[in-house]
CSV table of C-alpha atoms and ligand atoms in Angstrom, one decimal:
chain,number,residue,atom,x,y,z
A,3,MET,CA,47.9,-3.8,-8.4
A,4,ARG,CA,46.3,-2.6,-5.2
A,5,THR,CA,43.2,-0.6,-4.6
A,6,GLN,CA,40.6,0.0,-1.8
A,7,VAL,CA,37.6,-1.7,-3.6
A,8,VAL,CA,37.8,-4.2,-6.4
A,9,ILE,CA,34.4,-4.5,-8.2
A,10,VAL,CA,33.5,-7.5,-10.3
A,11,GLY,CA,31.1,-6.6,-13.1
A,12,ALA,CA,30.7,-3.2,-14.9
A,13,GLY,CA,27.0,-3.2,-15.5
A,14,PRO,CA,24.9,-0.4,-13.9
A,15,ALA,CA,25.6,-1.5,-10.4
A,16,GLY,CA,29.4,-1.8,-10.7
A,17,LEU,CA,29.7,1.4,-12.7
A,18,LEU,CA,27.5,3.4,-10.3
A,19,LEU,CA,29.3,2.0,-7.2
A,20,SER,CA,32.7,3.0,-8.7
A,21,HIS,CA,31.3,6.5,-9.4
A,22,LEU,CA,29.8,7.0,-5.9
A,23,LEU,CA,33.0,5.7,-4.2
A,24,GLY,CA,35.1,8.0,-6.4
A,25,LEU,CA,33.1,11.0,-5.3
A,26,GLU,CA,34.2,10.2,-1.7
A,27,GLY,CA,37.8,9.8,-2.7
A,28,ILE,CA,37.8,6.0,-2.5
A,29,ASP,CA,39.7,4.2,-5.2
A,30,SER,CA,38.2,1.2,-7.0
A,31,VAL,CA,39.1,-1.1,-9.9
A,32,LEU,CA,36.4,-2.6,-12.2
A,33,VAL,CA,36.8,-6.0,-13.7
A,34,GLU,CA,34.3,-6.8,-16.5
A,35,ARG,CA,34.0,-10.0,-18.5
A,36,GLN,CA,32.5,-8.4,-21.6
A,37,THR,CA,33.6,-5.6,-23.9
A,38,ALA,CA,32.3,-2.1,-23.0
A,39,GLU,CA,30.3,-2.1,-26.3
A,40,HIS,CA,28.6,-5.4,-25.3
A,41,VAL,CA,27.7,-4.0,-21.9
A,42,GLN,CA,26.3,-0.8,-23.4
A,43,ALA,CA,24.3,-2.6,-26.1
A,44,ARG,CA,22.2,-4.6,-23.6
A,45,ILE,CA,18.5,-3.7,-23.9
A,46,ARG,CA,16.9,-3.6,-20.5
A,47,ALA,CA,13.9,-2.0,-18.8
A,48,GLY,CA,14.0,1.8,-18.8
A,49,MET,CA,11.7,2.9,-16.0
A,50,LEU,CA,13.4,5.0,-13.2
A,51,GLU,CA,11.9,5.5,-9.7
A,52,ALA,CA,11.8,9.1,-8.5
A,53,GLY,CA,14.5,8.3,-6.0
A,54,THR,CA,16.8,6.9,-8.7
A,55,VAL,CA,16.4,10.1,-10.7
A,56,GLU,CA,17.2,12.3,-7.7
A,57,LEU,CA,20.2,10.2,-6.9
A,58,LEU,CA,21.6,10.3,-10.4
A,59,ARG,CA,21.1,14.1,-10.6
A,60,SER,CA,22.7,14.6,-7.2
A,61,VAL,CA,25.9,12.9,-8.3
A,62,GLY,CA,26.3,14.7,-11.7
A,63,LEU,CA,24.6,12.1,-13.9
A,64,GLY,CA,21.4,14.0,-14.6
A,65,ALA,CA,22.4,16.2,-17.6
A,66,ARG,CA,21.2,13.9,-20.5
A,67,LEU,CA,18.5,12.3,-18.2
A,68,ASP,CA,16.9,15.8,-17.7
A,69,VAL,CA,16.9,16.4,-21.5
A,70,GLU,CA,16.0,12.9,-22.9
A,71,GLY,CA,14.2,11.3,-20.0
A,72,MET,CA,10.4,11.2,-20.3
A,73,GLU,CA,8.7,12.0,-17.0
A,74,HIS,CA,5.4,10.2,-16.5
A,75,ARG,CA,2.7,10.9,-13.9
A,76,GLY,CA,1.7,7.2,-13.8
A,77,ILE,CA,0.6,4.2,-15.8
A,78,HIS,CA,-2.6,2.7,-17.4
A,79,LEU,CA,-4.0,-0.6,-16.3
A,80,GLN,CA,-6.4,-2.3,-18.6
A,81,TRP,CA,-8.4,-5.4,-19.3
A,82,PRO,CA,-10.9,-6.1,-22.1
A,83,GLY,CA,-13.3,-3.1,-22.4
A,84,GLU,CA,-11.6,-1.0,-19.6
A,85,ARG,CA,-8.5,1.2,-19.4
A,86,HIS,CA,-7.8,3.2,-16.2
A,87,HIS,CA,-5.0,5.7,-15.5
A,88,LEU,CA,-3.3,5.7,-12.1
A,89,ASP,CA,-1.8,9.1,-11.4
A,90,PHE,CA,1.1,8.5,-9.0
A,91,VAL,CA,1.7,12.3,-8.6
A,92,ASP,CA,-1.9,12.7,-7.3
A,93,LEU,CA,-1.7,9.5,-5.2
A,94,VAL,CA,1.8,9.7,-3.6
A,95,GLY,CA,3.4,13.0,-4.9
A,96,ARG,CA,6.1,11.1,-7.0
A,97,SER,CA,6.5,10.7,-10.7
A,98,VAL,CA,8.6,8.1,-12.7
A,99,THR,CA,10.9,8.6,-15.7
A,100,ILE,CA,11.5,6.6,-18.8
A,101,TYR,CA,15.2,6.6,-19.6
A,102,GLY,CA,16.7,3.5,-21.1
A,103,GLN,CA,19.3,1.5,-19.1
A,104,THR,CA,21.6,1.6,-22.1
A,105,GLU,CA,21.6,5.4,-21.7
A,106,ILE,CA,22.4,5.2,-18.0
A,107,THR,CA,25.2,2.8,-18.8
A,108,LYS,CA,26.5,5.2,-21.4
A,109,ASP,CA,26.4,8.2,-18.9
A,110,LEU,CA,28.2,6.0,-16.3
A,111,MET,CA,30.9,5.0,-18.7
A,112,VAL,CA,31.6,8.6,-19.7
A,113,ALA,CA,31.8,9.6,-16.0
A,114,ARG,CA,34.2,6.7,-15.3
A,115,GLU,CA,36.4,7.7,-18.2
A,116,LYS,CA,36.5,11.3,-17.0
A,117,ALA,CA,37.3,10.3,-13.4
A,118,GLY,CA,39.9,7.8,-14.6
A,119,HIS,CA,38.7,4.9,-12.4
A,120,PRO,CA,40.6,1.8,-13.9
A,121,ALA,CA,38.4,-0.7,-15.6
A,122,TYR,CA,39.4,-4.0,-17.2
A,123,TYR,CA,37.0,-5.1,-20.0
A,124,SER,CA,37.2,-8.5,-21.8
A,125,ALA,CA,38.6,-10.1,-18.6
A,126,SER,CA,38.6,-13.9,-18.4
A,127,ASP,CA,39.2,-16.5,-15.8
A,128,VAL,CA,38.0,-14.0,-13.1
A,129,ALA,CA,38.3,-15.5,-9.6
A,130,LEU,CA,37.9,-14.1,-6.1
A,131,HIS,CA,40.3,-15.1,-3.4
A,132,ASP,CA,40.5,-14.8,0.4
A,133,VAL,CA,37.3,-12.8,0.7
A,134,THR,CA,37.2,-13.2,4.5
A,135,GLY,CA,40.8,-12.1,4.9
A,136,SER,CA,42.8,-10.0,2.4
A,137,PRO,CA,40.7,-10.1,-0.7
A,138,SER,CA,42.0,-10.3,-4.2
A,139,VAL,CA,40.6,-10.8,-7.7
A,140,THR,CA,42.7,-12.6,-10.4
A,141,PHE,CA,41.9,-12.6,-14.1
A,142,VAL,CA,43.5,-12.7,-17.6
A,143,ASP,CA,43.2,-9.3,-19.2
A,144,ALA,CA,42.3,-8.5,-22.8
A,145,ASP,CA,45.9,-8.8,-23.9
A,146,GLY,CA,46.2,-12.3,-22.3
A,147,ALA,CA,48.3,-11.1,-19.4
A,148,ALA,CA,47.6,-12.6,-15.9
A,149,GLN,CA,46.5,-9.8,-13.5
A,150,ARG,CA,45.8,-9.7,-9.7
A,151,VAL,CA,44.1,-6.9,-7.8
A,152,ASP,CA,44.6,-6.8,-4.0
A,153,ALA,CA,42.0,-4.8,-2.2
A,154,ASP,CA,40.5,-4.1,1.2
A,155,VAL,CA,37.0,-5.0,-0.1
A,156,VAL,CA,35.6,-6.9,-3.0
A,157,VAL,CA,32.1,-6.2,-4.3
A,158,GLY,CA,30.2,-8.6,-6.6
A,159,CYS,CA,28.2,-6.6,-9.1
A,160,ASP,CA,28.5,-9.5,-11.6
A,161,GLY,CA,24.8,-10.2,-12.2
A,162,PHE,CA,22.8,-13.4,-12.1
A,163,HIS,CA,25.5,-15.4,-13.9
A,164,GLY,CA,28.5,-14.1,-12.1
A,165,PRO,CA,30.8,-16.0,-9.7
A,166,SER,CA,30.7,-13.7,-6.7
A,167,ARG,CA,27.7,-15.1,-4.8
A,168,LEU,CA,29.3,-18.6,-5.2
A,169,SER,CA,32.1,-17.3,-2.9
A,170,ILE,CA,29.6,-17.1,0.0
A,171,PRO,CA,29.7,-20.7,1.4
A,172,SER,CA,26.6,-20.6,3.5
A,173,SER,CA,24.4,-18.6,1.1
A,174,GLN,CA,20.7,-19.4,1.0
A,175,VAL,CA,18.7,-19.1,-2.2
A,176,TRP,CA,15.0,-18.4,-2.7
A,177,GLU,CA,13.7,-18.8,-6.2
A,178,ARG,CA,10.4,-18.8,-8.2
A,179,ALA,CA,10.2,-19.7,-11.8
A,180,TYR,CA,7.1,-18.3,-13.6
A,181,PRO,CA,5.1,-20.4,-16.2
A,182,PHE,CA,5.6,-17.7,-18.8
A,183,ALA,CA,8.2,-15.4,-20.4
A,184,TRP,CA,8.2,-12.0,-22.2
A,185,LEU,CA,8.6,-11.5,-25.9
A,186,GLY,CA,10.3,-8.1,-25.9
A,187,VAL,CA,10.0,-5.9,-29.1
A,188,LEU,CA,11.7,-2.6,-30.1
A,189,ALA,CA,10.0,-0.7,-33.0
A,190,ASP,CA,10.8,2.5,-34.8
A,191,VAL,CA,7.3,4.0,-34.3
A,192,ALA,CA,6.1,6.8,-32.1
A,193,PRO,CA,4.3,5.6,-29.0
A,194,SER,CA,0.5,5.3,-29.3
A,195,ALA,CA,0.1,6.2,-25.7
A,196,ASP,CA,1.3,9.0,-23.5
A,197,GLU,CA,2.3,6.7,-20.6
A,198,LEU,CA,2.8,2.9,-20.2
A,199,ILE,CA,-0.1,0.5,-20.7
A,200,TYR,CA,-0.2,-2.8,-18.7
A,201,ALA,CA,-2.9,-5.0,-20.2
A,202,TRP,CA,-4.5,-8.2,-18.8
A,203,HIS,CA,-6.0,-10.2,-21.6
A,204,PRO,CA,-7.3,-13.8,-22.0
A,205,ASP,CA,-4.6,-14.4,-24.6
A,206,GLY,CA,-1.9,-13.2,-22.2
A,207,PHE,CA,-0.4,-10.0,-20.8
A,208,ALA,CA,0.8,-7.2,-23.1
A,209,MET,CA,2.6,-3.9,-22.3
A,210,HIS,CA,3.1,-0.7,-24.3
A,211,SER,CA,6.3,1.1,-23.2
A,212,MET,CA,8.6,3.4,-25.0
A,213,ARG,CA,12.2,4.6,-25.3
A,214,SER,CA,11.8,8.0,-27.0
A,215,PRO,CA,9.2,10.0,-29.0
A,216,ARG,CA,10.2,7.9,-32.0
A,217,VAL,CA,10.9,4.5,-30.5
A,218,SER,CA,8.3,2.2,-28.8
A,219,ARG,CA,9.0,-0.9,-26.6
A,220,PHE,CA,6.4,-3.7,-26.3
A,221,TYR,CA,6.1,-6.9,-24.4
A,222,LEU,CA,3.9,-10.0,-24.9
A,223,GLN,CA,3.4,-12.9,-22.5
A,224,VAL,CA,4.6,-16.1,-24.2
A,225,ALA,CA,5.5,-19.6,-23.0
A,226,PRO,CA,8.8,-19.9,-21.1
A,227,ASP,CA,10.3,-22.0,-23.9
A,228,GLU,CA,8.8,-19.9,-26.7
A,229,ASP,CA,10.7,-20.1,-30.0
A,230,ILE,CA,11.2,-16.5,-31.3
A,231,ALA,CA,11.2,-17.9,-34.9
A,232,GLU,CA,7.5,-18.6,-34.3
A,233,TRP,CA,6.8,-14.8,-34.1
A,234,SER,CA,6.8,-13.0,-37.4
A,235,ASP,CA,6.4,-9.2,-37.2
A,236,ASP,CA,2.8,-9.5,-38.4
A,237,ARG,CA,2.0,-12.0,-35.7
A,238,ILE,CA,3.6,-9.7,-33.1
A,239,TRP,CA,1.5,-6.6,-34.3
A,240,THR,CA,-1.7,-8.7,-34.4
A,241,ALA,CA,-1.2,-10.0,-30.9
A,242,LEU,CA,-0.3,-6.5,-29.6
A,243,ALA,CA,-3.4,-4.9,-31.3
A,244,THR,CA,-5.6,-7.7,-29.8
A,245,ARG,CA,-4.3,-7.6,-26.3
A,246,LEU,CA,-4.0,-3.7,-26.1
A,247,ALA,CA,-7.3,-3.1,-27.9
A,248,PHE,CA,-9.5,-0.3,-26.5
A,249,SER,CA,-12.4,1.5,-28.1
A,250,GLY,CA,-11.5,4.6,-30.0
A,251,TRP,CA,-7.7,3.8,-29.7
A,252,THR,CA,-5.4,2.7,-32.4
A,253,LEU,CA,-2.0,1.0,-32.1
A,254,GLU,CA,0.5,2.5,-34.6
A,255,THR,CA,2.8,0.0,-36.2
A,256,GLY,CA,6.3,0.4,-37.6
A,257,THR,CA,9.6,-1.4,-38.3
A,258,ILE,CA,10.6,-3.9,-35.6
A,259,THR,CA,14.3,-3.5,-34.9
A,260,GLU,CA,14.8,-6.0,-32.1
A,261,LYS,CA,12.9,-8.9,-30.6
A,262,SER,CA,13.9,-11.4,-28.0
A,263,VAL,CA,12.4,-13.8,-25.4
A,264,LEU,CA,13.2,-12.8,-21.8
A,265,PRO,CA,12.9,-15.3,-18.9
A,266,MET,CA,10.9,-14.4,-15.8
A,267,ARG,CA,12.1,-15.4,-12.4
A,268,SER,CA,12.2,-14.2,-8.8
A,269,PHE,CA,15.5,-14.9,-7.1
A,270,VAL,CA,17.1,-13.8,-3.8
A,271,THR,CA,20.4,-14.9,-2.3
A,272,THR,CA,21.3,-14.2,1.3
A,273,PRO,CA,23.3,-12.9,3.0
A,274,MET,CA,24.6,-10.1,0.8
A,275,ARG,CA,27.9,-9.9,2.7
A,276,HIS,CA,30.5,-12.4,3.7
A,277,GLY,CA,33.6,-11.0,5.4
A,278,ASN,CA,35.0,-8.4,3.0
A,279,LEU,CA,32.8,-9.5,0.1
A,280,TYR,CA,29.6,-7.6,-0.6
A,281,LEU,CA,27.0,-8.3,-3.3
A,282,ALA,CA,24.9,-5.6,-5.0
A,283,GLY,CA,22.3,-5.7,-7.8
A,284,ASP,CA,21.5,-8.7,-9.9
A,285,ALA,CA,24.3,-10.6,-8.3
A,286,ALA,CA,22.1,-10.9,-5.2
A,287,HIS,CA,18.6,-10.7,-6.6
A,288,ILE,CA,16.4,-11.0,-9.7
A,289,VAL,CA,12.9,-9.7,-10.0
A,290,PRO,CA,10.4,-10.2,-12.9
A,291,PRO,CA,10.4,-7.0,-14.9
A,292,THR,CA,6.6,-6.3,-14.4
A,293,GLY,CA,7.3,-4.0,-11.5
A,294,ALA,CA,10.2,-2.2,-13.3
A,295,LYS,CA,12.4,-2.8,-10.2
A,296,GLY,CA,15.6,-4.5,-11.5
A,297,LEU,CA,17.7,-1.4,-12.2
A,298,ASN,CA,16.1,0.6,-9.3
A,299,LEU,CA,16.9,-2.1,-6.8
A,300,ALA,CA,20.5,-2.2,-8.0
A,301,VAL,CA,20.8,1.5,-7.6
A,302,ALA,CA,19.3,1.3,-4.0
A,303,ASP,CA,21.8,-1.5,-3.1
A,304,VAL,CA,24.7,0.6,-4.4
A,305,ALA,CA,23.6,3.8,-2.8
A,306,LEU,CA,23.5,2.0,0.6
A,307,LEU,CA,26.8,0.2,0.0
A,308,ALA,CA,28.7,3.3,-1.1
A,309,ARG,CA,27.6,5.0,2.2
A,310,ALA,CA,28.5,2.0,4.2
A,311,LEU,CA,31.9,1.5,2.7
A,312,THR,CA,32.7,5.2,2.9
A,313,ALA,CA,31.9,5.2,6.6
A,314,SER,CA,33.9,2.0,7.1
A,315,PHE,CA,37.0,3.4,5.4
A,316,ARG,CA,36.6,6.4,7.8
A,317,GLY,CA,36.5,4.1,10.8
A,318,ASP,CA,32.8,3.4,11.5
A,319,ASP,CA,31.6,-0.1,10.5
A,320,THR,CA,28.0,0.3,11.7
A,321,LEU,CA,26.4,0.7,8.3
A,322,ALA,CA,28.7,-2.0,6.7
A,323,ASP,CA,27.8,-4.5,9.4
A,324,ALA,CA,24.1,-3.8,8.8
A,325,TYR,CA,24.3,-3.7,5.0
A,326,SER,CA,23.0,-7.2,4.2
A,327,GLU,CA,20.0,-6.9,6.6
A,328,THR,CA,19.2,-3.3,5.5
A,329,ALA,CA,19.5,-4.0,1.8
A,330,LEU,CA,17.4,-7.2,2.1
A,331,GLN,CA,14.4,-5.3,3.6
A,332,ARG,CA,14.1,-3.4,0.3
A,333,VAL,CA,14.9,-6.4,-1.8
A,334,TRP,CA,12.1,-8.4,-0.3
A,335,ARG,CA,9.6,-5.5,-0.5
A,336,CYS,CA,10.5,-5.1,-4.2
A,337,THR,CA,10.4,-8.9,-4.7
A,338,HIS,CA,6.9,-9.0,-3.3
A,339,PHE,CA,5.7,-6.1,-5.4
A,340,SER,CA,7.2,-7.5,-8.6
A,341,TRP,CA,5.6,-10.9,-7.8
A,342,TRP,CA,2.2,-9.2,-7.1
A,343,MET,CA,2.2,-7.2,-10.3
A,344,THR,CA,3.3,-10.3,-12.3
A,345,SER,CA,0.7,-12.6,-10.7
A,346,MET,CA,-2.1,-10.0,-11.2
A,347,LEU,CA,-1.4,-9.3,-14.8
A,348,HIS,CA,-0.3,-12.5,-16.5
A,349,ARG,CA,-2.7,-15.2,-17.7
A,350,HIS,CA,-2.0,-18.4,-15.8
A,351,GLY,CA,-4.1,-21.1,-14.0
A,352,ASP,CA,-7.8,-21.5,-14.7
A,353,ASP,CA,-10.9,-19.3,-15.1
A,354,PHE,CA,-11.2,-19.0,-11.3
A,355,ASP,CA,-7.7,-17.5,-11.3
A,356,ALA,CA,-8.8,-15.1,-14.1
A,357,GLN,CA,-11.8,-13.9,-12.0
A,358,LEU,CA,-9.5,-13.3,-9.1
A,359,GLN,CA,-7.1,-11.3,-11.2
A,360,LEU,CA,-9.9,-9.1,-12.7
A,361,ALA,CA,-11.3,-8.6,-9.2
A,362,GLN,CA,-7.8,-7.4,-8.1
A,363,LEU,CA,-7.5,-5.1,-11.1
A,364,ARG,CA,-11.0,-3.6,-10.5
A,365,ARG,CA,-10.1,-3.0,-6.8
A,366,THR,CA,-6.8,-1.4,-7.7
A,367,VAL,CA,-8.3,1.2,-10.1
A,368,SER,CA,-11.4,1.9,-8.0
A,369,SER,CA,-10.0,2.2,-4.4
A,370,VAL,CA,-7.7,5.1,-3.5
A,371,SER,CA,-6.0,3.0,-0.8
A,372,ALA,CA,-5.4,0.1,-3.3
A,373,ALA,CA,-4.2,2.5,-6.0
A,374,THR,CA,-2.0,4.3,-3.5
A,375,GLU,CA,-0.3,1.0,-2.5
A,376,LEU,CA,0.6,0.3,-6.2
A,377,ALA,CA,1.7,3.9,-6.7
A,378,ASP,CA,3.9,3.9,-3.6
A,379,ASN,CA,5.7,0.7,-4.6
A,380,TYR,CA,6.0,1.4,-8.3
A,381,SER,CA,7.3,5.0,-8.0
A,382,GLY,CA,9.7,3.8,-5.4
A,383,ILE,CA,9.6,4.0,-1.6
A,384,PRO,CA,12.2,6.7,-0.8
A,385,LEU,CA,15.8,5.5,-0.6
B,401,LIG,N1,33.6,-11.5,-14.3
B,401,LIG,C1,33.5,-10.2,-14.6
B,401,LIG,N2,32.3,-9.7,-14.9
B,401,LIG,C2,31.2,-10.5,-15.0
B,401,LIG,C3,31.3,-11.9,-14.8
B,401,LIG,C4,32.6,-12.4,-14.4
B,401,LIG,N3,32.8,-13.7,-14.2
B,401,LIG,N4,30.1,-12.5,-14.9
B,401,LIG,C5,29.2,-11.5,-15.3
B,401,LIG,N5,29.9,-10.3,-15.3
B,401,LIG,C6,29.4,-9.0,-15.7
B,401,LIG,C7,28.4,-9.0,-16.8
B,401,LIG,O1,29.0,-9.1,-18.1
B,401,LIG,C8,27.6,-7.7,-16.6
B,401,LIG,O2,28.2,-6.7,-17.4
B,401,LIG,O3,28.7,-8.4,-14.6
B,401,LIG,C9,27.8,-7.4,-15.1
B,401,LIG,C10,26.5,-7.6,-14.4
B,401,LIG,O4,25.6,-6.5,-14.9
B,401,LIG,P1,24.0,-6.7,-14.9
B,401,LIG,O5,23.7,-8.1,-15.2
B,401,LIG,O6,23.5,-5.6,-15.7
B,401,LIG,O7,23.6,-6.5,-13.4
B,401,LIG,P2,23.6,-5.1,-12.5
B,401,LIG,O8,24.8,-4.3,-12.8
B,401,LIG,O9,23.3,-5.6,-11.1
B,401,LIG,O10,22.3,-4.3,-13.0
B,401,LIG,C11,21.0,-4.7,-12.7
B,401,LIG,O11,20.8,-4.6,-15.1
B,401,LIG,O12,20.5,-6.7,-16.2
B,401,LIG,C12,19.8,-5.6,-15.7
B,401,LIG,O13,17.6,-6.3,-15.2
B,401,LIG,C13,18.9,-5.9,-14.6
B,401,LIG,O14,18.0,-3.8,-14.6
B,401,LIG,C14,18.8,-4.7,-13.9
B,401,LIG,C15,20.2,-4.2,-13.9
B,402,LIG,C1,10.6,-1.0,-20.4
B,402,LIG,O1,10.3,0.1,-20.8
B,402,LIG,O2,11.4,-1.8,-20.9
B,402,LIG,C2,9.8,-1.5,-19.2
B,402,LIG,C3,9.0,-0.6,-18.5
B,402,LIG,C4,8.3,-1.0,-17.3
B,402,LIG,C5,8.3,-2.3,-17.0
B,402,LIG,C6,9.1,-3.3,-17.7
B,402,LIG,C7,9.9,-2.8,-18.8
B,402,LIG,O3,7.6,-2.8,-15.9
């Protein structure tokens, strides 16, 4: 078959790109390795920057978000004996919204169905061809039939483990592995806090997040190779209560419905374009989740790329020629912020390091300029 844009990967980046191009009358075909159910079931961070919320609303994806999204003015930063609220609305005039990535993926899948953009799920042997000439993607579809999609442009939205970036021969990779991971927990219990709590603790970082008024999301810093079997529900609740402890505050417990160990890494590959191949989202970069940037950065890439490809199909290649350089400016800003939040809040190194972290935390909650810098980055520098 033939289309204008063939998109490898139907996660948030691929689905949103297909939606944005469709609104401009540009045809696309999605090719996804997993089933739609598998993609939808992935549990990921659910914190949306103000710009992401505005974009989703502006393209008809805000209905459920406006009802079920939980708008927050800011976050709490804490360390033993102290808890401080940073109010982003007071500091930079922008709020953030909790709305699970699984919900965004569901909304995007409904929109795709309605628009009728073709999507091949359960595709195997996916391969990219002639990306600097006349691109095509070949694959075996769910019924075992060999397929080929010829296109003007191919976009790799295939995440950290996808093949697209390997089709860029001279790509350069920057990577940082962290000496810790996150144990992520979902629990059927009402959140014990109104907004997110990021806690530094001698035992390790902990976070209290949420998914709805009845579902809480927690994270605990653990070793990179932590065995989840070592973490009973009781041990999880005890560690959370210890690391999130604050006088006069109680952590409510409930049934844990999901727990998993999530790796932490920073990863950037450049360039994000090679001929008629473009990369967007996790295919090009991975950030540690401390700064809640993963999904928001994928949205920023796709918003930029959709504008660039639309202009290019209409005869103006200026934005497309600048895509990689423009996208990477935000990628490196978000990579730095995510590294900074991660380095400040996670226990690693020696006691000297701990004193530096506590000094940074005290500075961030007591200085308007320092708090503003965090608020500006966390709530999202305008798209
Ligand atoms: N062929 C086709 N599809 C593939 C292949 C392949 N060879 N390899 C991977 N994929 C698919 C994956 O199954 C996944 O559905 O590409 C998709 C990539 O989606 P994500 O990994 O979710 O990445 P992205 O869409 O960029 O969204 C970034 O999602 O994972 C989170 O933390 C991340 O919040 C961030 C957001
Ligand atoms: C989440 O709710 O999963 C979440 C929120 C903020 C983060 C990371 C994860 O920084």
